[in-house]
PDB file of C-alpha atoms in Angstrom:
ATOM      1  CA  MET A  12     154.841   8.158  86.522  1.00 94.00           C
ATOM      2  CA  ASN A  13     152.204   5.862  85.558  1.00 97.00           C
ATOM      3  CA  VAL A  14     148.692   4.933  86.618  1.00 98.00           C
ATOM      4  CA  LEU A  15     148.068   0.840  87.155  1.00 99.00           C
ATOM      5  CA  ASP A  16     144.768  -0.242  87.169  1.00 98.00           C
ATOM      6  CA  ASP A  17     143.889  -3.487  89.231  1.00 98.00           C
ATOM      7  CA  SER A  18     144.007  -5.898  86.321  1.00 98.00           C
ATOM      8  CA  ALA A  19     147.562  -4.756  85.828  1.00 98.00           C
ATOM      9  CA  LEU A  20     148.613  -5.184  89.435  1.00 99.00           C
ATOM     10  CA  LEU A  21     146.962  -8.527  89.492  1.00 98.00           C
ATOM     11  CA  ALA A  22     148.494  -9.824  86.298  1.00 98.00           C
ATOM     12  CA  TYR A  23     151.991  -8.981  87.897  1.00 99.00           C
ATOM     13  CA  LEU A  24     151.080 -10.885  91.365  1.00 98.00           C
ATOM     14  CA  GLN A  25     149.859 -13.841  89.429  1.00 97.00           C
ATOM     15  CA  GLY A  26     152.736 -14.025  86.965  1.00 97.00           C
ATOM     16  CA  GLU A  27     150.443 -13.844  84.044  1.00 97.00           C
ATOM     17  CA  ALA A  28     151.308 -12.504  80.487  1.00 97.00           C
ATOM     18  CA  GLY A  29     152.430  -8.928  80.709  1.00 98.00           C
ATOM     19  CA  HIS A  30     153.934  -9.085  84.388  1.00 98.00           C
ATOM     20  CA  GLU A  31     157.212  -8.125  83.232  1.00 98.00           C
ATOM     21  CA  ARG A  32     156.061  -5.029  81.777  1.00 98.00           C
ATOM     22  CA  VAL A  33     154.207  -4.241  85.032  1.00 99.00           C
ATOM     23  CA  ARG A  34     157.243  -4.834  87.209  1.00 98.00           C
ATOM     24  CA  GLN A  35     159.297  -2.298  85.093  1.00 98.00           C
ATOM     25  CA  LEU A  36     156.307   0.117  85.344  1.00 98.00           C
ATOM     26  CA  LEU A  37     156.592  -0.474  89.229  1.00 98.00           C
ATOM     27  CA  LEU A  38     160.253   0.320  89.211  1.00 98.00           C
ATOM     28  CA  ASP A  39     159.841   3.306  86.874  1.00 96.00           C
ATOM     29  CA  GLY A  40     157.319   4.882  89.553  1.00 96.00           C
ATOM     30  CA  ALA A  41     153.536   4.071  89.597  1.00 98.00           C
ATOM     31  CA  THR A  42     150.404   4.932  91.256  1.00 98.00           C
ATOM     32  CA  CYS A  43     147.233   3.189  91.832  1.00 98.00           C
ATOM     33  CA  GLY A  44     143.740   4.734  92.429  1.00 98.00           C
ATOM     34  CA  ALA A  45     142.087   3.706  95.981  1.00 98.00           C
ATOM     35  CA  ALA A  46     139.130   2.232  94.253  1.00 97.00           C
ATOM     36  CA  ASN A  47     141.593   0.000  91.942  1.00 98.00           C
ATOM     37  CA  TRP A  48     143.602  -0.786  95.259  1.00 98.00           C
ATOM     38  CA  ALA A  49     140.415  -1.965  96.963  1.00 98.00           C
ATOM     39  CA  GLU A  50     139.710  -4.390  94.073  1.00 97.00           C
ATOM     40  CA  VAL A  51     143.138  -5.715  94.158  1.00 98.00           C
ATOM     41  CA  ALA A  52     142.826  -6.397  97.872  1.00 98.00           C
ATOM     42  CA  GLN A  53     139.530  -7.842  97.478  1.00 98.00           C
ATOM     43  CA  LYS A  54     140.488 -10.196  94.749  1.00 98.00           C
ATOM     44  CA  VAL A  55     143.678 -11.280  96.379  1.00 98.00           C
ATOM     45  CA  GLN A  56     141.920 -12.104  99.641  1.00 98.00           C
ATOM     46  CA  ALA A  57     139.099 -13.702  97.698  1.00 98.00           C
ATOM     47  CA  THR A  58     141.483 -16.322  96.381  1.00 96.00           C
ATOM     48  CA  GLY A  59     142.834 -17.132  99.890  1.00 97.00           C
ATOM     49  CA  ALA A  60     146.184 -15.564  98.950  1.00 97.00           C
ATOM     50  CA  ASP A  61     148.129 -13.777 101.606  1.00 98.00           C
ATOM     51  CA  TRP A  62     147.103 -10.171 101.264  1.00 98.00           C
ATOM     52  CA  GLN A  63     149.747  -8.961 103.543  1.00 98.00           C
ATOM     53  CA  LEU A  64     152.378 -10.542 101.448  1.00 98.00           C
ATOM     54  CA  ALA A  65     150.941  -9.142  98.236  1.00 98.00           C
ATOM     55  CA  ARG A  66     150.647  -5.588  99.863  1.00 98.00           C
ATOM     56  CA  SER A  67     154.184  -5.675 101.099  1.00 98.00           C
ATOM     57  CA  LEU A  68     155.499  -6.643  97.685  1.00 98.00           C
ATOM     58  CA  LEU A  69     153.649  -4.060  95.853  1.00 98.00           C
ATOM     59  CA  PHE A  70     154.560  -1.348  98.319  1.00 98.00           C
ATOM     60  CA  SER A  71     158.293  -2.562  98.181  1.00 98.00           C
ATOM     61  CA  TYR A  72     158.269  -0.645  94.724  1.00 97.00           C
ATOM     62  CA  SER A  73     156.992   2.679  96.353  1.00 92.00           C
ATOM     63  CA  LEU A  74     153.745   2.200  94.761  1.00 98.00           C
ATOM     64  CA  ALA A  75     151.410   4.965  95.642  1.00 98.00           C
ATOM     65  CA  VAL A  76     147.881   4.839  96.409  1.00 98.00           C
ATOM     66  CA  GLU A  77     146.102   7.865  95.295  1.00 98.00           C
ATOM     67  CA  PRO A  78     142.770   8.995  96.930  1.00 98.00           C
ATOM     68  CA  VAL A  79     139.773   9.951  94.901  1.00 96.00           C
ATOM     69  CA  THR A  80     139.044  13.429  94.707  1.00 97.00           C
ATOM     70  CA  ALA A  81     135.763  15.021  94.062  1.00 98.00           C
ATOM     71  CA  ASP A  82     136.982  16.272  90.554  1.00 97.00           C
ATOM     72  CA  ASP A  83     137.758  12.435  89.986  1.00 97.00           C
ATOM     73  CA  ALA A  84     134.303  11.343  91.069  1.00 97.00           C
ATOM     74  CA  GLU A  85     132.544  13.932  88.798  1.00 97.00           C
ATOM     75  CA  ARG A  86     135.018  12.919  85.698  1.00 96.00           C
ATOM     76  CA  ALA A  87     134.319   9.446  86.449  1.00 96.00           C
ATOM     77  CA  ALA A  88     130.426  10.019  86.422  1.00 96.00           C
ATOM     78  CA  ALA A  89     130.643  11.992  83.122  1.00 95.00           C
ATOM     79  CA  MET A  90     132.499   8.859  81.640  1.00 91.00           C
ATOM     80  CA  TRP A  91     129.332   6.394  82.318  1.00 90.00           C
ATOM     81  CA  ARG A  92     127.805   5.212  79.047  1.00 85.00           C
ATOM     82  CA  ALA A  93     124.950   2.763  79.296  1.00 69.00           C
ATOM     83  CA  GLY A  94     126.235  -0.880  78.055  1.00 67.00           C
ATOM     84  CA  GLU A  95     129.731   0.406  77.869  1.00 77.00           C
ATOM     85  CA  GLY A  96     131.056  -2.046  80.393  1.00 78.00           C
ATOM     86  CA  LEU A  97     133.315   0.358  82.414  1.00 88.00           C
ATOM     87  CA  SER A  98     132.834  -0.122  86.199  1.00 92.00           C
ATOM     88  CA  LEU A  99     133.105   2.832  88.392  1.00 94.00           C
ATOM     89  CA  ALA A 100     136.524   1.799  89.568  1.00 95.00           C
ATOM     90  CA  ASP A 101     137.552   1.729  85.953  1.00 94.00           C
ATOM     91  CA  ARG A 102     136.279   5.300  85.144  1.00 95.00           C
ATOM     92  CA  LEU A 103     137.873   6.483  88.494  1.00 97.00           C
ATOM     93  CA  CYS A 104     141.252   5.115  87.135  1.00 97.00           C
ATOM     94  CA  LEU A 105     140.866   6.693  83.876  1.00 96.00           C
ATOM     95  CA  ALA A 106     139.890   9.975  85.631  1.00 97.00           C
ATOM     96  CA  LEU A 107     143.190   9.720  87.789  1.00 98.00           C
ATOM     97  CA  GLY A 108     145.272   9.325  84.567  1.00 98.00           C
ATOM     98  CA  ASP A 109     143.476  12.323  83.256  1.00 96.00           C
ATOM     99  CA  ARG A 110     144.037  14.440  86.574  1.00 97.00           C
ATOM    100  CA  LEU A 111     147.875  13.402  86.946  1.00 98.00           C
ATOM    101  CA  ASP A 112     148.282  13.553  83.018  1.00 97.00           C
ATOM    102  CA  VAL A 113     149.898  10.174  82.842  1.00 97.00           C
ATOM    103  CA  PRO A 114     149.543   6.935  80.985  1.00 97.00           C
ATOM    104  CA  VAL A 115     146.904   4.320  82.284  1.00 98.00           C
ATOM    105  CA  TRP A 116     148.181   0.828  81.956  1.00 98.00           C
ATOM    106  CA  THR A 117     145.596  -2.113  81.872  1.00 98.00           C
ATOM    107  CA  ALA A 118     145.264  -5.773  80.967  1.00 97.00           C
ATOM    108  CA  ASP A 119     141.666  -5.059  79.912  1.00 94.00           C
ATOM    109  CA  VAL A 120     141.627  -4.921  75.925  1.00 92.00           C
ATOM    110  CA  GLN A 121     138.237  -3.219  76.312  1.00 88.00           C
ATOM    111  CA  TRP A 122     140.204   0.136  76.926  1.00 86.00           C
ATOM    112  CA  LYS A 123     142.577  -0.087  74.019  1.00 85.00           C
ATOM    113  CA  GLU A 124     140.771   2.589  72.070  1.00 86.00           C
ATOM    114  CA  ARG A 125     140.773   5.124  74.970  1.00 88.00           C
ATOM    115  CA  PRO A 126     143.554   7.947  74.631  1.00 90.00           C
ATOM    116  CA  GLY A 127     146.268   7.659  77.242  1.00 93.00           C
ATOM    117  CA  VAL A 128     145.627   4.074  77.727  1.00 97.00           C
ATOM    118  CA  SER A 129     148.167   1.422  77.102  1.00 97.00           C
ATOM    119  CA  LEU A 130     147.802  -2.513  77.341  1.00 98.00           C
ATOM    120  CA  ILE A 131     150.403  -4.463  79.467  1.00 98.00           C
ATOM    121  CA  ARG A 132     150.227  -7.318  76.801  1.00 95.00           C
TER     122      ARG A 132
END
């Protein structure tokens, strides 16, 4: 099991660098936090792309969408640092990886020094 953040899922949907790695992670079993799922939906819809098609494609891999727990929210709040550049959704994604004790995959190079995080490219 792996946690995928929105940048990884969007890279897959858009055929960007790293999309093959994301496809393999989806085949191996992956989850996405609800906050990141909302970001994927918003960004796909903002481009005018067919959200239902994108949603169906991602769910065809048995992608799980994990709800945010109170502990996740508190862990994400504790991660906040002024000027660090991590959004609330980013921190919730990292908290989900901590809770599930699985790797978090992203396309965001700002995360590369964080423990438990791997880059898709």
